[in-house]
C-alpha cells in the first residue's frame, strides 16, 4: 500500500512488454539491464534519481521523440550515461539517506528516510517536505 516499486516491478514490466529495460542510476552511474537474457529486440532506458524512475527519450532532428530503441543500438546507452552524469552534476537526484525533512504537522526536522519513518511511526504524522 505505502511502498514504491523497484527492481522486481521493472523486471515484471520488461517481461510483460517484452522489452529490455535499462536503468541508469543518477548517483552511481551504474546501469542495470532487465530482460537482457531474454534477447528482446528492443529496449527502453529509465533514469533513477533515488526516488523516481523516469523514461529517457531521444529527440530526433525532425522533432519526433523515441523512447524504444533497437537493442543493437549501443549508442543510446552512452547517451543515457551522459544524461545521468549531467543530472548528477546538477544535483538532480534525491539522497534519501542524507536529505533534511520537516514534518508539516508538527515542524520537527529530521535527516534521512530512516528518521522520517521513525517519526511517522511514533507520531502517525505522514506529511513531510524536503528542506
Tab-separated table of N, CA, C and O in Angstrom:
chain	number	residue	atom	x	y	z
A	1	UNK	N	0.822	-1.197	0.000
A	1	UNK	CA	0.000	0.000	0.000
A	1	UNK	C	0.864	1.257	0.000
A	1	UNK	O	0.680	2.132	-0.831
A	2	UNK	N	1.797	1.386	0.934
A	2	UNK	CA	2.614	2.588	1.040
A	2	UNK	C	4.047	2.332	0.612
A	2	UNK	O	4.987	2.813	1.230
A	3	UNK	N	4.242	1.558	-0.447
A	3	UNK	CA	5.596	1.238	-0.903
A	3	UNK	C	5.750	1.605	-2.367
A	3	UNK	O	4.789	1.621	-3.126
A	4	UNK	N	6.983	1.909	-2.737
A	4	UNK	CA	7.286	2.226	-4.121
A	4	UNK	C	7.756	0.976	-4.832
A	4	UNK	O	8.250	0.041	-4.216
A	5	UNK	N	7.633	0.985	-6.137
A	5	UNK	CA	8.132	-0.123	-6.937
A	5	UNK	C	9.635	-0.050	-7.059
A	5	UNK	O	10.270	0.943	-6.722
A	6	UNK	N	10.204	-1.125	-7.539
A	6	UNK	CA	11.649	-1.171	-7.692
A	6	UNK	C	12.037	-2.210	-8.715
A	6	UNK	O	11.339	-2.419	-9.715
A	7	UNK	N	13.134	-2.883	-8.457
A	7	UNK	CA	13.712	-3.814	-9.417
A	7	UNK	C	12.759	-4.946	-9.801
A	7	UNK	O	12.693	-5.320	-10.975
A	8	UNK	N	12.033	-5.470	-8.844
A	8	UNK	CA	11.114	-6.572	-9.158
A	8	UNK	C	10.057	-6.110	-10.148
A	8	UNK	O	9.756	-6.804	-11.129
A	9	UNK	N	9.513	-4.922	-9.917
A	9	UNK	CA	8.488	-4.398	-10.813
A	9	UNK	C	9.050	-4.097	-12.195
A	9	UNK	O	8.391	-4.334	-13.217
A	10	UNK	N	10.277	-3.575	-12.264
A	10	UNK	CA	10.898	-3.297	-13.564
A	10	UNK	C	11.099	-4.602	-14.330
A	10	UNK	O	10.844	-4.671	-15.534
A	11	UNK	N	11.531	-5.665	-13.644
A	11	UNK	CA	11.693	-6.968	-14.301
A	11	UNK	C	10.354	-7.475	-14.828
A	11	UNK	O	10.273	-7.974	-15.959
A	12	UNK	N	9.306	-7.338	-14.036
A	12	UNK	CA	7.967	-7.773	-14.463
A	12	UNK	C	7.529	-6.991	-15.702
A	12	UNK	O	7.015	-7.569	-16.672
A	13	UNK	N	7.744	-5.678	-15.692
A	13	UNK	CA	7.365	-4.859	-16.851
A	13	UNK	C	8.176	-5.237	-18.088
A	13	UNK	O	7.641	-5.279	-19.198
A	14	UNK	N	9.445	-5.522	-17.907
A	14	UNK	CA	10.290	-5.948	-19.026
A	14	UNK	C	9.728	-7.200	-19.678
A	14	UNK	O	9.589	-7.277	-20.903
A	15	UNK	N	9.406	-8.168	-18.855
A	15	UNK	CA	8.875	-9.434	-19.387
A	15	UNK	C	7.476	-9.248	-19.985
A	15	UNK	O	7.171	-9.810	-21.039
A	16	UNK	N	6.638	-8.471	-19.322
A	16	UNK	CA	5.270	-8.276	-19.802
A	16	UNK	C	5.249	-7.575	-21.163
A	16	UNK	O	4.531	-7.984	-22.077
A	17	UNK	N	6.046	-6.510	-21.287
A	17	UNK	CA	6.067	-5.748	-22.534
A	17	UNK	C	7.096	-6.278	-23.535
A	17	UNK	O	7.213	-5.742	-24.638
A	18	UNK	N	7.847	-7.291	-23.131
A	18	UNK	CA	8.862	-7.913	-23.979
A	18	UNK	C	9.827	-6.876	-24.553
A	18	UNK	O	10.059	-6.801	-25.753
A	19	UNK	N	10.375	-6.105	-23.635
A	19	UNK	CA	11.348	-5.074	-23.989
A	19	UNK	C	12.433	-5.064	-22.914
A	19	UNK	O	12.148	-5.236	-21.734
A	20	UNK	N	13.662	-4.929	-23.336
A	20	UNK	CA	14.759	-4.791	-22.390
A	20	UNK	C	14.640	-3.410	-21.747
A	20	UNK	O	14.419	-2.422	-22.434
A	21	UNK	N	14.760	-3.361	-20.430
A	21	UNK	CA	14.696	-2.082	-19.732
A	21	UNK	C	16.034	-1.859	-19.038
A	21	UNK	O	16.461	-2.668	-18.225
A	22	UNK	N	16.670	-0.761	-19.390
A	22	UNK	CA	17.948	-0.391	-18.798
A	22	UNK	C	17.692	0.737	-17.810
A	22	UNK	O	17.069	1.739	-18.155
A	23	UNK	N	18.149	0.552	-16.575
A	23	UNK	CA	18.012	1.591	-15.556
A	23	UNK	C	19.393	2.163	-15.281
A	23	UNK	O	20.330	1.425	-14.976
A	24	UNK	N	19.504	3.491	-15.412
A	24	UNK	CA	20.748	4.194	-15.113
A	24	UNK	C	20.535	4.954	-13.809
A	24	UNK	O	19.618	5.762	-13.701
A	25	UNK	N	21.379	4.674	-12.815
A	25	UNK	CA	21.297	5.337	-11.522
A	25	UNK	C	22.042	6.672	-11.595
A	25	UNK	O	23.222	6.703	-11.933
A	26	UNK	N	21.341	7.746	-11.288
A	26	UNK	CA	21.934	9.084	-11.378
A	26	UNK	C	23.153	9.240	-10.480
A	26	UNK	O	24.164	9.791	-10.894
A	27	UNK	N	23.075	8.749	-9.261
A	27	UNK	CA	24.150	8.968	-8.296
A	27	UNK	C	25.379	8.125	-8.615
A	27	UNK	O	26.490	8.625	-8.688
A	28	UNK	N	25.184	6.824	-8.813
A	28	UNK	CA	26.328	5.921	-9.007
A	28	UNK	C	26.770	5.818	-10.461
A	28	UNK	O	27.903	5.435	-10.733
A	29	UNK	N	25.858	6.119	-11.384
A	29	UNK	CA	26.167	5.945	-12.797
A	29	UNK	C	26.062	4.501	-13.260
A	29	UNK	O	26.278	4.200	-14.429
A	30	UNK	N	25.741	3.608	-12.351
A	30	UNK	CA	25.618	2.181	-12.687
A	30	UNK	C	24.384	1.925	-13.547
A	30	UNK	O	23.368	2.598	-13.403
A	31	UNK	N	24.512	0.958	-14.422
A	31	UNK	CA	23.355	0.541	-15.223
A	31	UNK	C	22.966	-0.874	-14.837
A	31	UNK	O	23.821	-1.716	-14.561
A	32	UNK	N	21.683	-1.110	-14.795
A	32	UNK	CA	21.128	-2.438	-14.557
A	32	UNK	C	20.232	-2.747	-15.735
A	32	UNK	O	19.384	-1.931	-16.103
A	33	UNK	N	20.437	-3.919	-16.327
A	33	UNK	CA	19.674	-4.286	-17.520
A	33	UNK	C	18.702	-5.397	-17.166
A	33	UNK	O	19.108	-6.482	-16.744
A	34	UNK	N	17.423	-5.126	-17.338
A	34	UNK	CA	16.369	-6.102	-17.072
A	34	UNK	C	15.922	-6.703	-18.398
A	34	UNK	O	15.712	-5.980	-19.369
A	35	UNK	N	15.787	-8.013	-18.431
A	35	UNK	CA	15.374	-8.707	-19.650
A	35	UNK	C	16.516	-8.984	-20.604
A	35	UNK	O	16.298	-9.409	-21.732
A	36	UNK	N	17.747	-8.771	-20.173
A	36	UNK	CA	18.906	-8.947	-21.054
A	36	UNK	C	19.026	-10.386	-21.556
A	36	UNK	O	19.300	-10.616	-22.732
A	37	UNK	N	18.793	-11.355	-20.687
A	37	UNK	CA	18.943	-12.759	-21.071
A	37	UNK	C	17.813	-13.246	-21.979
A	37	UNK	O	17.915	-14.323	-22.569
A	38	UNK	N	16.753	-12.444	-22.117
A	38	UNK	CA	15.599	-12.869	-22.916
A	38	UNK	C	15.709	-12.457	-24.376
A	38	UNK	O	14.821	-12.745	-25.170
A	39	UNK	N	16.777	-11.756	-24.730
A	39	UNK	CA	17.067	-11.382	-26.117
A	39	UNK	C	15.931	-10.637	-26.808
A	39	UNK	O	15.609	-10.907	-27.968
A	40	UNK	N	15.332	-9.677	-26.105
A	40	UNK	CA	14.301	-8.857	-26.727
A	40	UNK	C	14.943	-7.973	-27.787
A	40	UNK	O	16.078	-7.518	-27.626
A	41	UNK	N	14.253	-7.682	-28.884
A	41	UNK	CA	14.844	-6.881	-29.964
A	41	UNK	C	14.887	-5.386	-29.681
A	41	UNK	O	15.567	-4.642	-30.372
A	42	UNK	N	14.152	-4.947	-28.653
A	42	UNK	CA	14.123	-3.510	-28.387
A	42	UNK	C	14.359	-3.242	-26.906
A	42	UNK	O	14.200	-4.120	-26.063
A	43	UNK	N	14.723	-1.986	-26.637
A	43	UNK	CA	14.999	-1.586	-25.253
A	43	UNK	C	14.490	-0.182	-25.012
A	43	UNK	O	14.326	0.605	-25.932
A	44	UNK	N	14.255	0.085	-23.748
A	44	UNK	CA	13.981	1.443	-23.305
A	44	UNK	C	14.891	1.732	-22.123
A	44	UNK	O	15.414	0.814	-21.493
A	45	UNK	N	15.097	3.005	-21.844
A	45	UNK	CA	16.027	3.399	-20.790
A	45	UNK	C	15.291	4.265	-19.773
A	45	UNK	O	14.567	5.194	-20.134
A	46	UNK	N	15.494	3.931	-18.499
A	46	UNK	CA	14.952	4.714	-17.405
A	46	UNK	C	16.107	5.308	-16.615
A	46	UNK	O	17.172	4.698	-16.515
A	47	UNK	N	15.890	6.480	-16.062
A	47	UNK	CA	16.877	7.081	-15.161
A	47	UNK	C	16.265	7.069	-13.767
A	47	UNK	O	15.083	7.376	-13.596
A	48	UNK	N	17.068	6.656	-12.788
A	48	UNK	CA	16.602	6.566	-11.401
A	48	UNK	C	17.286	7.652	-10.589
A	48	UNK	O	18.514	7.725	-10.544
A	49	UNK	N	16.485	8.499	-9.936
A	49	UNK	CA	17.039	9.656	-9.216
A	49	UNK	C	17.088	9.475	-7.703
A	49	UNK	O	17.278	10.428	-6.970
A	50	UNK	N	16.922	8.244	-7.250
A	50	UNK	CA	16.914	7.979	-5.814
A	50	UNK	C	15.524	7.737	-5.281
A	50	UNK	O	15.341	7.098	-4.252
A	51	UNK	N	14.523	8.256	-5.982
A	51	UNK	CA	13.124	8.044	-5.604
A	51	UNK	C	12.296	7.608	-6.808
A	51	UNK	O	11.519	6.671	-6.725
A	52	UNK	N	12.458	8.290	-7.924
A	52	UNK	CA	11.606	8.058	-9.094
A	52	UNK	C	12.380	7.456	-10.263
A	52	UNK	O	13.573	7.687	-10.424
A	53	UNK	N	11.645	6.716	-11.092
A	53	UNK	CA	12.141	6.241	-12.373
A	53	UNK	C	11.474	7.094	-13.448
A	53	UNK	O	10.254	7.254	-13.441
A	54	UNK	N	12.261	7.646	-14.346
A	54	UNK	CA	11.716	8.430	-15.450
A	54	UNK	C	12.246	7.870	-16.762
A	54	UNK	O	13.429	7.522	-16.863
A	55	UNK	N	11.380	7.805	-17.761
A	55	UNK	CA	11.800	7.330	-19.076
A	55	UNK	C	12.659	8.385	-19.758
A	55	UNK	O	12.355	9.576	-19.715
A	56	UNK	N	13.755	7.937	-20.350
A	56	UNK	CA	14.573	8.823	-21.169
A	56	UNK	C	14.112	8.686	-22.605
A	56	UNK	O	13.726	7.604	-23.051
A	57	UNK	N	14.153	9.765	-23.331
A	57	UNK	CA	13.751	9.723	-24.727
A	57	UNK	C	14.785	10.445	-25.579
A	57	UNK	O	15.527	11.290	-25.103
A	58	UNK	N	14.791	10.081	-26.837
A	58	UNK	CA	15.689	10.695	-27.804
A	58	UNK	C	14.872	11.641	-28.665
A	58	UNK	O	13.815	11.271	-29.181
A	59	UNK	N	15.332	12.878	-28.800
A	59	UNK	CA	14.678	13.840	-29.679
A	59	UNK	C	15.408	13.844	-31.015
A	59	UNK	O	16.564	14.258	-31.097
A	60	UNK	N	14.716	13.397	-32.047
A	60	UNK	CA	15.304	13.338	-33.384
A	60	UNK	C	15.331	14.733	-34.007
A	60	UNK	O	14.557	15.617	-33.611
A	61	UNK	N	16.209	14.936	-34.968
A	61	UNK	CA	16.291	16.244	-35.633
A	61	UNK	C	14.964	16.687	-36.265
A	61	UNK	O	14.703	17.883	-36.382
A	62	UNK	N	14.112	15.728	-36.638
A	62	UNK	CA	12.833	16.096	-37.254
A	62	UNK	C	11.763	16.453	-36.218
A	62	UNK	O	10.612	16.700	-36.569
A	63	UNK	N	12.141	16.447	-34.926
A	63	UNK	CA	11.204	16.838	-33.877
A	63	UNK	C	10.461	15.686	-33.226
A	63	UNK	O	9.752	15.895	-32.252
A	64	UNK	N	10.603	14.484	-33.756
A	64	UNK	CA	9.936	13.337	-33.149
A	64	UNK	C	10.737	12.865	-31.938
A	64	UNK	O	11.933	13.136	-31.817
A	65	UNK	N	10.049	12.175	-31.046
A	65	UNK	CA	10.725	11.599	-29.887
A	65	UNK	C	10.628	10.089	-29.953
A	65	UNK	O	9.658	9.537	-30.483
A	66	UNK	N	11.639	9.453	-29.394
A	66	UNK	CA	11.703	7.994	-29.435
A	66	UNK	C	12.070	7.495	-28.043
A	66	UNK	O	13.069	7.934	-27.460
A	67	UNK	N	11.249	6.586	-27.498
A	67	UNK	CA	11.535	6.015	-26.187
A	67	UNK	C	11.946	4.551	-26.273
A	67	UNK	O	12.492	4.013	-25.324
A	68	UNK	N	11.664	3.906	-27.388
A	68	UNK	CA	12.032	2.497	-27.584
A	68	UNK	C	13.058	2.440	-28.708
A	68	UNK	O	12.867	3.047	-29.760
A	69	UNK	N	14.141	1.716	-28.444
A	69	UNK	CA	15.275	1.673	-29.360
A	69	UNK	C	15.670	0.226	-29.631
A	69	UNK	O	15.459	-0.646	-28.779
A	70	UNK	N	16.283	-0.048	-30.772
A	70	UNK	CA	16.765	-1.408	-31.025
A	70	UNK	C	17.881	-1.755	-30.033
A	70	UNK	O	18.713	-0.899	-29.711
A	71	UNK	N	17.905	-2.991	-29.561
A	71	UNK	CA	18.973	-3.390	-28.638
A	71	UNK	C	20.331	-3.374	-29.331
A	71	UNK	O	21.359	-3.315	-28.663
A	72	UNK	N	20.334	-3.400	-30.643
A	72	UNK	CA	21.595	-3.346	-31.389
A	72	UNK	C	22.235	-1.955	-31.365
A	72	UNK	O	23.405	-1.799	-31.682
A	73	UNK	N	21.472	-0.936	-30.955
A	73	UNK	CA	21.975	0.441	-30.915
A	73	UNK	C	22.559	0.729	-29.535
A	73	UNK	O	21.854	1.147	-28.614
A	74	UNK	N	23.859	0.505	-29.386
A	74	UNK	CA	24.502	0.726	-28.085
A	74	UNK	C	24.747	2.211	-27.806
A	74	UNK	O	25.021	2.591	-26.673
A	75	UNK	N	24.620	3.056	-28.819
A	75	UNK	CA	24.863	4.482	-28.605
A	75	UNK	C	23.856	5.082	-27.633
A	75	UNK	O	24.168	6.050	-26.926
A	76	UNK	N	22.667	4.511	-27.571
A	76	UNK	CA	21.643	5.045	-26.669
A	76	UNK	C	22.071	4.869	-25.214
A	76	UNK	O	21.758	5.687	-24.355
A	77	UNK	N	22.834	3.807	-24.937
A	77	UNK	CA	23.319	3.588	-23.573
A	77	UNK	C	24.356	4.638	-23.184
A	77	UNK	O	24.355	5.136	-22.052
A	78	UNK	N	25.208	4.977	-24.129
A	78	UNK	CA	26.202	6.018	-23.856
A	78	UNK	C	25.531	7.366	-23.640
A	78	UNK	O	25.918	8.129	-22.754
A	79	UNK	N	24.504	7.652	-24.424
A	79	UNK	CA	23.763	8.905	-24.252
A	79	UNK	C	23.077	8.936	-22.882
A	79	UNK	O	23.024	9.978	-22.226
A	80	UNK	N	22.560	7.789	-22.452
A	80	UNK	CA	21.901	7.713	-21.153
A	80	UNK	C	22.900	7.958	-20.024
A	80	UNK	O	22.592	8.657	-19.051
A	81	UNK	N	24.098	7.404	-20.151
A	81	UNK	CA	25.123	7.617	-19.124
A	81	UNK	C	25.515	9.088	-19.041
A	81	UNK	O	25.699	9.631	-17.955
A	82	UNK	N	25.617	9.747	-20.189
A	82	UNK	CA	25.940	11.180	-20.206
A	82	UNK	C	24.816	11.970	-19.534
A	82	UNK	O	25.073	12.883	-18.739
A	83	UNK	N	23.576	11.606	-19.819
A	83	UNK	CA	22.428	12.274	-19.200
A	83	UNK	C	22.477	12.114	-17.687
A	83	UNK	O	22.224	13.070	-16.940
A	84	UNK	N	22.810	10.907	-17.211
A	84	UNK	CA	22.904	10.661	-15.768
A	84	UNK	C	24.027	11.485	-15.149
A	84	UNK	O	23.870	12.045	-14.054
A	85	UNK	N	25.159	11.587	-15.839
A	85	UNK	CA	26.277	12.403	-15.336
A	85	UNK	C	25.878	13.866	-15.225
A	85	UNK	O	26.207	14.545	-14.247
A	86	UNK	N	25.150	14.353	-16.224
A	86	UNK	CA	24.688	15.747	-16.201
A	86	UNK	C	23.698	15.970	-15.061
A	86	UNK	O	23.736	16.997	-14.384
A	87	UNK	N	22.808	15.005	-14.858
A	87	UNK	CA	21.828	15.115	-13.771
A	87	UNK	C	22.526	15.112	-12.413
A	87	UNK	O	22.158	15.872	-11.515
A	88	UNK	N	23.540	14.281	-12.272
A	88	UNK	CA	24.290	14.236	-11.008
A	88	UNK	C	25.016	15.562	-10.769
A	88	UNK	O	24.974	16.102	-9.661
A	89	UNK	N	25.650	16.080	-11.802
A	89	UNK	CA	26.376	17.348	-11.671
A	89	UNK	C	25.435	18.489	-11.287
A	89	UNK	O	25.820	19.403	-10.561
A	90	UNK	N	24.195	18.431	-11.769
A	90	UNK	CA	23.201	19.464	-11.459
A	90	UNK	C	22.451	19.167	-10.154
A	90	UNK	O	21.535	19.891	-9.788
A	91	UNK	N	22.855	18.091	-9.464
A	91	UNK	CA	22.219	17.629	-8.224
A	91	UNK	C	20.726	17.337	-8.416
A	91	UNK	O	19.897	17.647	-7.564
A	92	UNK	N	20.404	16.758	-9.565
A	92	UNK	CA	19.020	16.368	-9.862
A	92	UNK	C	18.783	14.931	-9.414
A	92	UNK	O	18.518	14.050	-10.222
A	93	UNK	N	18.898	14.710	-8.128
A	93	UNK	CA	18.642	13.402	-7.534
A	93	UNK	C	18.299	13.630	-6.073
A	93	UNK	O	18.484	14.725	-5.541
A	94	UNK	N	17.811	12.596	-5.419
A	94	UNK	CA	17.470	12.689	-4.010
A	94	UNK	C	18.310	11.698	-3.222
A	94	UNK	O	18.307	10.514	-3.523
A	95	UNK	N	19.022	12.200	-2.248
A	95	UNK	CA	19.797	11.363	-1.337
A	95	UNK	C	18.883	11.006	-0.173
A	95	UNK	O	18.764	11.761	0.791
A	96	UNK	N	18.217	9.866	-0.265
A	96	UNK	CA	17.215	9.504	0.739
A	96	UNK	C	17.813	9.245	2.116
A	96	UNK	O	17.104	9.285	3.111
A	97	UNK	N	19.117	9.003	2.173
A	97	UNK	CA	19.752	8.793	3.459
A	97	UNK	C	20.223	10.080	4.105
A	97	UNK	O	20.405	10.151	5.317
A	98	UNK	N	20.418	11.123	3.301
A	98	UNK	CA	21.003	12.345	3.839
A	98	UNK	C	20.173	13.598	3.689
A	98	UNK	O	20.579	14.666	4.144
A	99	UNK	N	19.011	13.503	3.049
A	99	UNK	CA	18.236	14.725	2.870
A	99	UNK	C	17.605	15.156	4.199
A	99	UNK	O	17.410	14.371	5.106
A	100	UNK	N	17.331	16.456	4.307
A	100	UNK	CA	16.713	17.004	5.505
A	100	UNK	C	15.225	17.191	5.232
A	100	UNK	O	14.840	17.746	4.205
A	101	UNK	N	14.424	16.706	6.171
A	101	UNK	CA	12.972	16.788	6.046
A	101	UNK	C	12.389	17.568	7.211
A	101	UNK	O	12.965	17.611	8.300
A	102	UNK	N	11.223	18.129	6.966
A	102	UNK	CA	10.463	18.809	8.010
A	102	UNK	C	9.071	18.197	8.028
A	102	UNK	O	8.436	18.033	6.990
A	103	UNK	N	8.617	17.850	9.220
A	103	UNK	CA	7.250	17.361	9.380
A	103	UNK	C	6.317	18.561	9.238
A	103	UNK	O	6.456	19.562	9.953
A	104	UNK	N	5.385	18.467	8.307
A	104	UNK	CA	4.458	19.577	8.072
A	104	UNK	C	3.312	19.605	9.076
A	104	UNK	O	2.503	20.533	9.072
A	105	UNK	N	3.273	18.614	9.961
A	105	UNK	CA	2.251	18.590	11.008
A	105	UNK	C	2.753	19.306	12.259
A	105	UNK	O	2.087	20.178	12.807
A	106	UNK	N	3.988	18.942	12.705
A	106	UNK	CA	4.486	19.497	13.971
A	106	UNK	C	5.754	20.337	13.824
A	106	UNK	O	6.209	20.952	14.787
A	107	UNK	N	6.360	20.375	12.616
A	107	UNK	CA	7.544	21.184	12.394
A	107	UNK	C	8.855	20.516	12.749
A	107	UNK	O	9.921	21.111	12.590
A	108	UNK	N	8.814	19.287	13.237
A	108	UNK	CA	10.035	18.569	13.620
A	108	UNK	C	10.920	18.355	12.393
A	108	UNK	O	10.433	17.997	11.330
A	109	UNK	N	12.226	18.606	12.549
A	109	UNK	CA	13.183	18.407	11.457
A	109	UNK	C	13.934	17.103	11.685
A	109	UNK	O	14.278	16.773	12.813
A	110	UNK	N	14.204	16.413	10.591
A	110	UNK	CA	14.905	15.141	10.676
A	110	UNK	C	15.782	14.952	9.454
A	110	UNK	O	15.618	15.644	8.453
A	111	UNK	N	16.725	14.011	9.563
A	111	UNK	CA	17.633	13.736	8.458
A	111	UNK	C	17.414	12.309	7.977
A	111	UNK	O	17.502	11.364	8.748
A	112	UNK	N	17.121	12.187	6.706
A	112	UNK	CA	17.048	10.884	6.068
A	112	UNK	C	15.724	10.155	6.216
A	112	UNK	O	14.893	10.472	7.063
A	113	UNK	N	15.573	9.182	5.353
A	113	UNK	CA	14.361	8.380	5.286
A	113	UNK	C	14.123	7.600	6.578
A	113	UNK	O	12.990	7.464	7.037
A	114	UNK	N	15.189	7.099	7.196
A	114	UNK	CA	15.051	6.289	8.408
A	114	UNK	C	14.454	7.104	9.550
A	114	UNK	O	13.538	6.638	10.243
A	115	UNK	N	14.952	8.329	9.735
A	115	UNK	CA	14.396	9.178	10.790
A	115	UNK	C	12.952	9.562	10.494
A	115	UNK	O	12.129	9.658	11.405
A	116	UNK	N	12.642	9.777	9.228
A	116	UNK	CA	11.262	10.112	8.855
A	116	UNK	C	10.318	8.948	9.155
A	116	UNK	O	9.211	9.143	9.668
A	117	UNK	N	10.757	7.742	8.860
A	117	UNK	CA	9.929	6.568	9.148
A	117	UNK	C	9.716	6.409	10.652
A	117	UNK	O	8.612	6.089	11.097
A	118	UNK	N	10.770	6.654	11.421
A	118	UNK	CA	10.667	6.554	12.886
A	118	UNK	C	9.688	7.607	13.416
A	118	UNK	O	8.832	7.305	14.259
A	119	UNK	N	9.799	8.844	12.917
A	119	UNK	CA	8.891	9.908	13.348
A	119	UNK	C	7.447	9.559	12.990
A	119	UNK	O	6.542	9.732	13.816
A	120	UNK	N	7.241	9.049	11.786
A	120	UNK	CA	5.885	8.685	11.358
A	120	UNK	C	5.316	7.569	12.234
A	120	UNK	O	4.130	7.598	12.596
A	121	UNK	N	6.159	6.631	12.588
A	121	UNK	CA	5.695	5.501	13.399
A	121	UNK	C	5.306	5.952	14.808
A	121	UNK	O	4.310	5.492	15.357
A	122	UNK	N	6.101	6.853	15.386
A	122	UNK	CA	5.825	7.267	16.767
A	122	UNK	C	4.737	8.332	16.879
A	122	UNK	O	4.110	8.455	17.921
A	123	UNK	N	4.507	9.104	15.797
A	123	UNK	CA	3.538	10.214	15.872
A	123	UNK	C	2.321	10.048	14.968
A	123	UNK	O	1.363	10.796	15.094
A	124	UNK	N	2.388	9.121	14.022
A	124	UNK	CA	1.366	8.949	12.978
A	124	UNK	C	1.336	10.121	11.998
A	124	UNK	O	0.390	10.277	11.236
A	125	UNK	N	2.367	10.966	12.024
A	125	UNK	CA	2.481	12.068	11.057
A	125	UNK	C	3.083	11.505	9.769
A	125	UNK	O	4.088	10.811	9.802
A	126	UNK	N	2.504	11.855	8.640
A	126	UNK	CA	2.999	11.334	7.356
A	126	UNK	C	3.157	12.404	6.299
A	126	UNK	O	3.374	12.088	5.135
A	127	UNK	N	3.085	13.649	6.691
A	127	UNK	CA	3.192	14.749	5.721
A	127	UNK	C	4.526	15.456	5.921
A	127	UNK	O	4.703	16.218	6.875
A	128	UNK	N	5.493	15.204	5.005
A	128	UNK	CA	6.837	15.745	5.119
A	128	UNK	C	7.204	16.556	3.887
A	128	UNK	O	6.677	16.325	2.812
A	129	UNK	N	8.143	17.459	4.079
A	129	UNK	CA	8.655	18.255	2.966
A	129	UNK	C	10.172	18.286	3.075
A	129	UNK	O	10.726	18.393	4.176
A	130	UNK	N	10.837	18.225	1.924
A	130	UNK	CA	12.296	18.328	1.913
A	130	UNK	C	12.682	19.785	2.151
A	130	UNK	O	12.099	20.699	1.585
A	131	UNK	N	13.674	19.994	3.013
A	131	UNK	CA	14.138	21.340	3.349
A	131	UNK	C	15.379	21.656	2.545
A	131	UNK	O	16.249	20.862	2.394
